[in-house]
Coordinates of C-alpha atoms and ligand atoms in Angstrom, one line a residue:
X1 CA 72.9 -15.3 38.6
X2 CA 72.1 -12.9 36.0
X3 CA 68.2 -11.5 35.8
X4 CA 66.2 -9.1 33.1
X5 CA 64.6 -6.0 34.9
X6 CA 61.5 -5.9 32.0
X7 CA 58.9 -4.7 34.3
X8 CA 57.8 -4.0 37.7
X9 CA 54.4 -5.6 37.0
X10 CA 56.0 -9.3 37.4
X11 CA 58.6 -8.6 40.4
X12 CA 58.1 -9.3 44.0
X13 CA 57.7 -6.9 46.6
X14 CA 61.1 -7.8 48.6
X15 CA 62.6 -7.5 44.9
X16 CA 61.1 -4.0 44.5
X17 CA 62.2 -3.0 48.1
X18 CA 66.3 -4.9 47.8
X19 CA 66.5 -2.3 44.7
X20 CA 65.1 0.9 46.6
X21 CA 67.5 0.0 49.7
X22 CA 70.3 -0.8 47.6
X23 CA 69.8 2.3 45.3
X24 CA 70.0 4.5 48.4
X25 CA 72.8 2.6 49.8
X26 CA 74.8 3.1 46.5
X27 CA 73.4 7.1 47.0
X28 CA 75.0 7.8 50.4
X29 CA 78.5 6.3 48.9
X30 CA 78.7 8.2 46.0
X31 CA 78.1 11.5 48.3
X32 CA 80.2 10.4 50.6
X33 CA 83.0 9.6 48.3
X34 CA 83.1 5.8 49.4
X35 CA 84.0 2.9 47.5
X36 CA 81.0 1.4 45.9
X37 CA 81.7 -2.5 44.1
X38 CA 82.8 -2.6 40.5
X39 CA 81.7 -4.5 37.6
X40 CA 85.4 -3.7 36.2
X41 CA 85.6 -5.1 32.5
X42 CA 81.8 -5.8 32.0
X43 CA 80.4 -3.6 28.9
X44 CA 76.7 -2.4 28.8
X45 CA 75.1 -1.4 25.7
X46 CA 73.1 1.3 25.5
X47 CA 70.4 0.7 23.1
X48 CA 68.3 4.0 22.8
X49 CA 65.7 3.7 19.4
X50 CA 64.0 5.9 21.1
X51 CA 64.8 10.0 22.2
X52 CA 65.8 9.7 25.6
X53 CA 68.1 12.6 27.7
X54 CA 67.6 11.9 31.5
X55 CA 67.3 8.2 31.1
X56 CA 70.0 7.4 29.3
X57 CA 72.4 9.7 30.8
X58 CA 71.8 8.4 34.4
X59 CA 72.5 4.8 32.8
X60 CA 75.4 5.7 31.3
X61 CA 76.8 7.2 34.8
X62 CA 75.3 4.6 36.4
X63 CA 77.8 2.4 34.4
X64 CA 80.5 4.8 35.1
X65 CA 80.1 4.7 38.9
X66 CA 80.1 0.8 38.6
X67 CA 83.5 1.2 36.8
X68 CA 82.1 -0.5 33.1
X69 CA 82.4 1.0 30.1
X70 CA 79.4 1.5 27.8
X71 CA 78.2 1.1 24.5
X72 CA 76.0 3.8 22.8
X73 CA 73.8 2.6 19.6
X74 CA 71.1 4.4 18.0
X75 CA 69.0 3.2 15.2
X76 CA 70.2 6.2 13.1
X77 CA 73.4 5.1 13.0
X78 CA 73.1 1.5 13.0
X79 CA 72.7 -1.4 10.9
X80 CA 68.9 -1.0 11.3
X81 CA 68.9 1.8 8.5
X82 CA 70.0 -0.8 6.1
X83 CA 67.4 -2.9 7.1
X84 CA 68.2 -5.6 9.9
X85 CA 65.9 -6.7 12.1
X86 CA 66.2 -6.3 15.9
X87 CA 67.3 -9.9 16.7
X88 CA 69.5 -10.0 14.1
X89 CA 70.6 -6.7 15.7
X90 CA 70.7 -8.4 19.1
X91 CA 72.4 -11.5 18.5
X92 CA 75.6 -9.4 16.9
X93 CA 75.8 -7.9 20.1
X94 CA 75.7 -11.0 21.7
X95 CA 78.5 -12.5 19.8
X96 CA 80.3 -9.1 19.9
X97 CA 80.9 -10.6 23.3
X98 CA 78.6 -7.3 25.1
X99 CA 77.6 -8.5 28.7
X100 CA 74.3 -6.5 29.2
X101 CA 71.7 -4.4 27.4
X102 CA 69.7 -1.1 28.5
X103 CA 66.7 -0.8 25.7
X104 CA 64.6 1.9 24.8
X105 CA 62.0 1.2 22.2
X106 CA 58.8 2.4 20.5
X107 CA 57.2 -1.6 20.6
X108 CA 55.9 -2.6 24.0
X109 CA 57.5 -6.1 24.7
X110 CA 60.3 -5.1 22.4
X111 CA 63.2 -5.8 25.7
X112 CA 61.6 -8.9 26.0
X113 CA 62.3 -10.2 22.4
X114 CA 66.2 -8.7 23.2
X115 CA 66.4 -10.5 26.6
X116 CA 65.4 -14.0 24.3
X117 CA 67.8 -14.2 22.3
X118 CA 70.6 -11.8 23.7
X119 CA 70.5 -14.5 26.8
X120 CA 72.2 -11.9 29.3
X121 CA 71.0 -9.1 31.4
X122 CA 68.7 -6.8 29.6
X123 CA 67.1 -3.9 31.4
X124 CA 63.9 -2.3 29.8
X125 CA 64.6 1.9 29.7
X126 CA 61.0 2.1 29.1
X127 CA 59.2 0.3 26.0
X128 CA 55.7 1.7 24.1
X129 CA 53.2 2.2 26.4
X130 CA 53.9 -1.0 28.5
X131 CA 56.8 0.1 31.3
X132 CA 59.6 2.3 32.3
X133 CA 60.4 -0.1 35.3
X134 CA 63.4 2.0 36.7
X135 CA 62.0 5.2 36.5
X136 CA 59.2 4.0 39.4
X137 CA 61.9 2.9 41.7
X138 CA 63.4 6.6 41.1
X139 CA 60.4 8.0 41.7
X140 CA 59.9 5.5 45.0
X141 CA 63.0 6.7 46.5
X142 CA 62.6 10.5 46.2
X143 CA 59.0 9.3 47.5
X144 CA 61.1 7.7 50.4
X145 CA 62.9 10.2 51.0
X146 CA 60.4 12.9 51.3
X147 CA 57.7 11.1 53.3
X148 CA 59.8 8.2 54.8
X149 CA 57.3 5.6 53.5
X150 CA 54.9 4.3 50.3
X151 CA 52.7 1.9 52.7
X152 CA 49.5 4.6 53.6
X153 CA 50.2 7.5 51.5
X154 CA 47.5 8.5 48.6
X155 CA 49.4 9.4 45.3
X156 CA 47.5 11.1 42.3
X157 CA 49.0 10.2 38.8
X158 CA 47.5 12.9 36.3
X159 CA 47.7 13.4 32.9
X160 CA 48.1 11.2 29.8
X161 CA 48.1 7.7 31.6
X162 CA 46.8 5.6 28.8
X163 CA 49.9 6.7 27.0
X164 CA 52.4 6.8 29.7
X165 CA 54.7 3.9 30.6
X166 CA 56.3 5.8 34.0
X167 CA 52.5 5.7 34.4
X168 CA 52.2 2.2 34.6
X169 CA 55.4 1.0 36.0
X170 CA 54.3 3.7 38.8
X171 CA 50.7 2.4 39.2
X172 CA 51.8 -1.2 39.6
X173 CA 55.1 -0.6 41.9
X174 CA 53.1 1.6 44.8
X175 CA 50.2 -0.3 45.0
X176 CA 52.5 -3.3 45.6
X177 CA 53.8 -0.9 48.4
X178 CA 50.6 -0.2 49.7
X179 CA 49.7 3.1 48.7
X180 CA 46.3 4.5 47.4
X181 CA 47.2 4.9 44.2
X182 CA 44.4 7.5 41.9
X183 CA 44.9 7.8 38.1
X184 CA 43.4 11.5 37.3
X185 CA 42.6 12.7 33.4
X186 CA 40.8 12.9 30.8
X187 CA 38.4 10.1 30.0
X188 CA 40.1 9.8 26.7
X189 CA 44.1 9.7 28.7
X190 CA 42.6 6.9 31.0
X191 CA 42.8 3.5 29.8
X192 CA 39.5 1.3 30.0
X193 CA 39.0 -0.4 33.0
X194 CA 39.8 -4.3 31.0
X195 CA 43.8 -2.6 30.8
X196 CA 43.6 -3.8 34.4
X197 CA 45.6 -1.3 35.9
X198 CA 45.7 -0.9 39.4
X199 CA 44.0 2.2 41.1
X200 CA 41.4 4.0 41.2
X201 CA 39.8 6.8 38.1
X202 CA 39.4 10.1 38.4
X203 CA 38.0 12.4 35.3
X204 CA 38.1 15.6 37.6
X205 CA 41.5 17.1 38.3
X206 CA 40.1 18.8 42.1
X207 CA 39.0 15.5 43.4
X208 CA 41.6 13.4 41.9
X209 CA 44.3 15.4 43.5
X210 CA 42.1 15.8 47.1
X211 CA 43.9 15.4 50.3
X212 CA 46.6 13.8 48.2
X213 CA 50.5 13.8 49.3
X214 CA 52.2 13.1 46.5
X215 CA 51.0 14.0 42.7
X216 CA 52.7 12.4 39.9
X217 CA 52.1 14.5 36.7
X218 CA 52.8 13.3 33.2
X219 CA 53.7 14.7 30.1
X220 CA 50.8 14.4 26.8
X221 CA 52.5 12.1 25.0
X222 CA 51.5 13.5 21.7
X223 CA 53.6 11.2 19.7
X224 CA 51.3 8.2 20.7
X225 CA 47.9 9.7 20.0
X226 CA 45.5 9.5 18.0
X227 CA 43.8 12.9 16.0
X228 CA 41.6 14.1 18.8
X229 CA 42.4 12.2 22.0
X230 CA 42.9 16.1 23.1
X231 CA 41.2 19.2 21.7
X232 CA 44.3 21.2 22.3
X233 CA 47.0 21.2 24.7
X234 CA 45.5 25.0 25.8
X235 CA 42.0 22.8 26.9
X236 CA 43.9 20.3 28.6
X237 CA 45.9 22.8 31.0
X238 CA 42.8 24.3 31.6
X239 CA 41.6 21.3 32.9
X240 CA 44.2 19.5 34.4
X241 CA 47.0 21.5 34.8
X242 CA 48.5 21.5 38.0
X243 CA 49.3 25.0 39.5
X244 CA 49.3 27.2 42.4
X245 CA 45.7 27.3 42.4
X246 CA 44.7 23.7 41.7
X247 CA 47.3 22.6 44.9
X248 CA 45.1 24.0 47.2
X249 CA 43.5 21.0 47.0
X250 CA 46.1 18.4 47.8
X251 CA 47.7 18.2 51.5
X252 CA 50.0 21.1 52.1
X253 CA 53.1 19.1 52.3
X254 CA 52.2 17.3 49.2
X255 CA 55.4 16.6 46.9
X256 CA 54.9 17.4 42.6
X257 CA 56.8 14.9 40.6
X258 CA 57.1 14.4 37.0
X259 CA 59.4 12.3 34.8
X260 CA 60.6 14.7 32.7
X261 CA 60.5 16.3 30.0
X262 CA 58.1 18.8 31.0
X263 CA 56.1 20.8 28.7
X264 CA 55.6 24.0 30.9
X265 CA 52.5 25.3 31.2
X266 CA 50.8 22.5 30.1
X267 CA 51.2 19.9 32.8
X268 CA 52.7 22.1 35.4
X269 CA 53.3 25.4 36.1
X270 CA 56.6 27.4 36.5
X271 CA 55.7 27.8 40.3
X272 CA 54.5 24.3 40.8
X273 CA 57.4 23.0 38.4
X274 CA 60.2 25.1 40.6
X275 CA 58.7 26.0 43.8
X276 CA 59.4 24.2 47.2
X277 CA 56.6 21.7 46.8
X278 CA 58.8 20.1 43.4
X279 CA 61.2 17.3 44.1
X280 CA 62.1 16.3 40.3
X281 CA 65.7 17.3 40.7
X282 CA 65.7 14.9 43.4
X283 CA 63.9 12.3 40.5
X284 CA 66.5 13.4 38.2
X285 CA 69.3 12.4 40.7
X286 CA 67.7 9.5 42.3
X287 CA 67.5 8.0 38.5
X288 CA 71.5 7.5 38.6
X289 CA 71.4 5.3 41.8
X290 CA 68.4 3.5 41.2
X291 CA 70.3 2.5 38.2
X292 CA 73.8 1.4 39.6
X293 CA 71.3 -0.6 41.8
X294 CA 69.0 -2.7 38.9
X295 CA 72.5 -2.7 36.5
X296 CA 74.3 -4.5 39.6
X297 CA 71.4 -6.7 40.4
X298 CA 70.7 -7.7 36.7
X299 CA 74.6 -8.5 36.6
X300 CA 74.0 -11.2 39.8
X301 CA 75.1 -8.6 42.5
X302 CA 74.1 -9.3 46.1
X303 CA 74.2 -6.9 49.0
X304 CA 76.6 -3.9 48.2
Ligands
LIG1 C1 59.5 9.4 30.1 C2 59.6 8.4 29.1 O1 60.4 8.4 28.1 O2 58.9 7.4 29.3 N1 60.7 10.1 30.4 C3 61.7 9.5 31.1 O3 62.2 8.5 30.8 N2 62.0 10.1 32.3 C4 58.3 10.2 30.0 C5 58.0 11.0 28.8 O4 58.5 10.8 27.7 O5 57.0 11.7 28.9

């Protein structure tokens, strides 16, 4: 059976948790140099209308390391520029005989107008403001990994939430998993309480990140504001960066994540960004395998 990965808002927990187990599975093969299955002859496009460096990489060598071959499309070089619309878009790939999407887009809900009328396996690579669904299970893994659970453990998100789709995808996946989950900013970066997010606010960067053990910072999205959501980025680090001196506050064996890209020295730090509390590479890497794992489950894989 084929599936859509749109959102981890809408998936069940045992769902969320076959993905995690079966991206780490597909991990310790790869290393090992074991066989992994194939999806031999299948083709993926890659749909990025969006900028995208980490994400679609690890897709495409997720696709790779599943033994398809995929198909890169970008708006500037499409049809698009002459004016078609995205389901007309959509259903040419469909009767070009593709057998899966991976969509980046500006519009939230844009992957779900795809998976309609494309009628195969479409993965969301992150859409508007709305989700960035495989990106959380990246960051559950390396969270996994360091800590050995999710159920118990409090993790601060800080930074530009309302903006922030690894935000949301994040928010919703651990507190399915049990964790406290804390969304720190600026009142102007937190969405109003109707967005029904779950978690709880934080407007003060020291409490937000107290006693936590894992912080999740995010990147100003400065492409999705509004004049004057932030006085200036130099304000906002001031406030809310997280550095050497603001970690204090968090457990010492707390774990820094971000998504990527980072603007140093606004979000992070070099020594928060690089030092031994940092596990992004591990983010980076866990991305490819948490990717063979949705790719193979959206393409009606069972156990590896
Ligand atoms: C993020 C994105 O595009 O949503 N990056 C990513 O995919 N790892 C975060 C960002 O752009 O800030």
């Amino acid at each position: 059976m084929s599936r859509n990965l749109i959102a981890i808002r809408t998936l069940e927990n045992d769902e969320i948790n076959h993905l995690i187990s079966l991206g780490a599975d597909f991990k310790s093969r790869i290393r090992a140099g074991e066989a992994v299955p194939r999806l031999d002859r299948k083709v993926i496009g890659m749909l990025f209308f969006e900028n995208s460096t980490r994400t679609r990489v690890s897709f495409e060598q997720a696709a790779f390391y599943l033994g398809m071959r995929s198909s890169n499309f970008s708006t500037s070089s499409s049809s698009m520029t002459k004016g078609e619309t995205l389901k007309d878009t959509i259903l040419t790939l469909r009767y070009e005989r593709l057998d899966g999407l991976v969509m980046r887009h500006r519009a939230s809900g844009a992957p779900v107008l795809a998976a309609r009328h494309f009628g195969g396996p479409v993965l969301n690579a992150g859409d508007g403001q709305h989700e960035h669904p495989t990106q959380a299970l990246a960051d559950a893994l390396t969270i996994i990994e360091s800590k050995g659970k999710i159920e118990g453990l409090t993790v601060a998100i800080v930074g530009d939430v309302e903006h922030s789709r690894v935000a949301r995808s994040n928010a919703w996946l651990l507190d399915k998993l049990g964790a406290d989950v804390r969304l720190v900013g600026p009142k102007t970066l937190i969405p109003t309480r109707t967005a029904r997010l779950p978690g709880t606010f934080y407007y003060d960067l020291e409490e937000g990140i107290d006693q936590a053990d894992v912080i999740i910072t995010l990147r100003l999205q400065k492409e999705r504001m509004k004049e004057g959501m932030v006085s200036s980025a130099g304000e906002y680090a001031s406030m809310y960066q997280v550095n050497s001196e603001s970690l204090r506050f968090a457990k010492r064996d707390c774990i820094v994540m971000h998504p990527g890209p980072i603007n140093r020295g606004i979000e992070l730090d070099d020594y928060t960004a690089d030092g031994s509390h940092s596990v992004i590479h591990h983010q980076i890497e866990n991305g490819v395998f948490v990717r063979m794992a949705a790719i193979y489950h959206c393409f009606g894989g069972g156990e590896a």
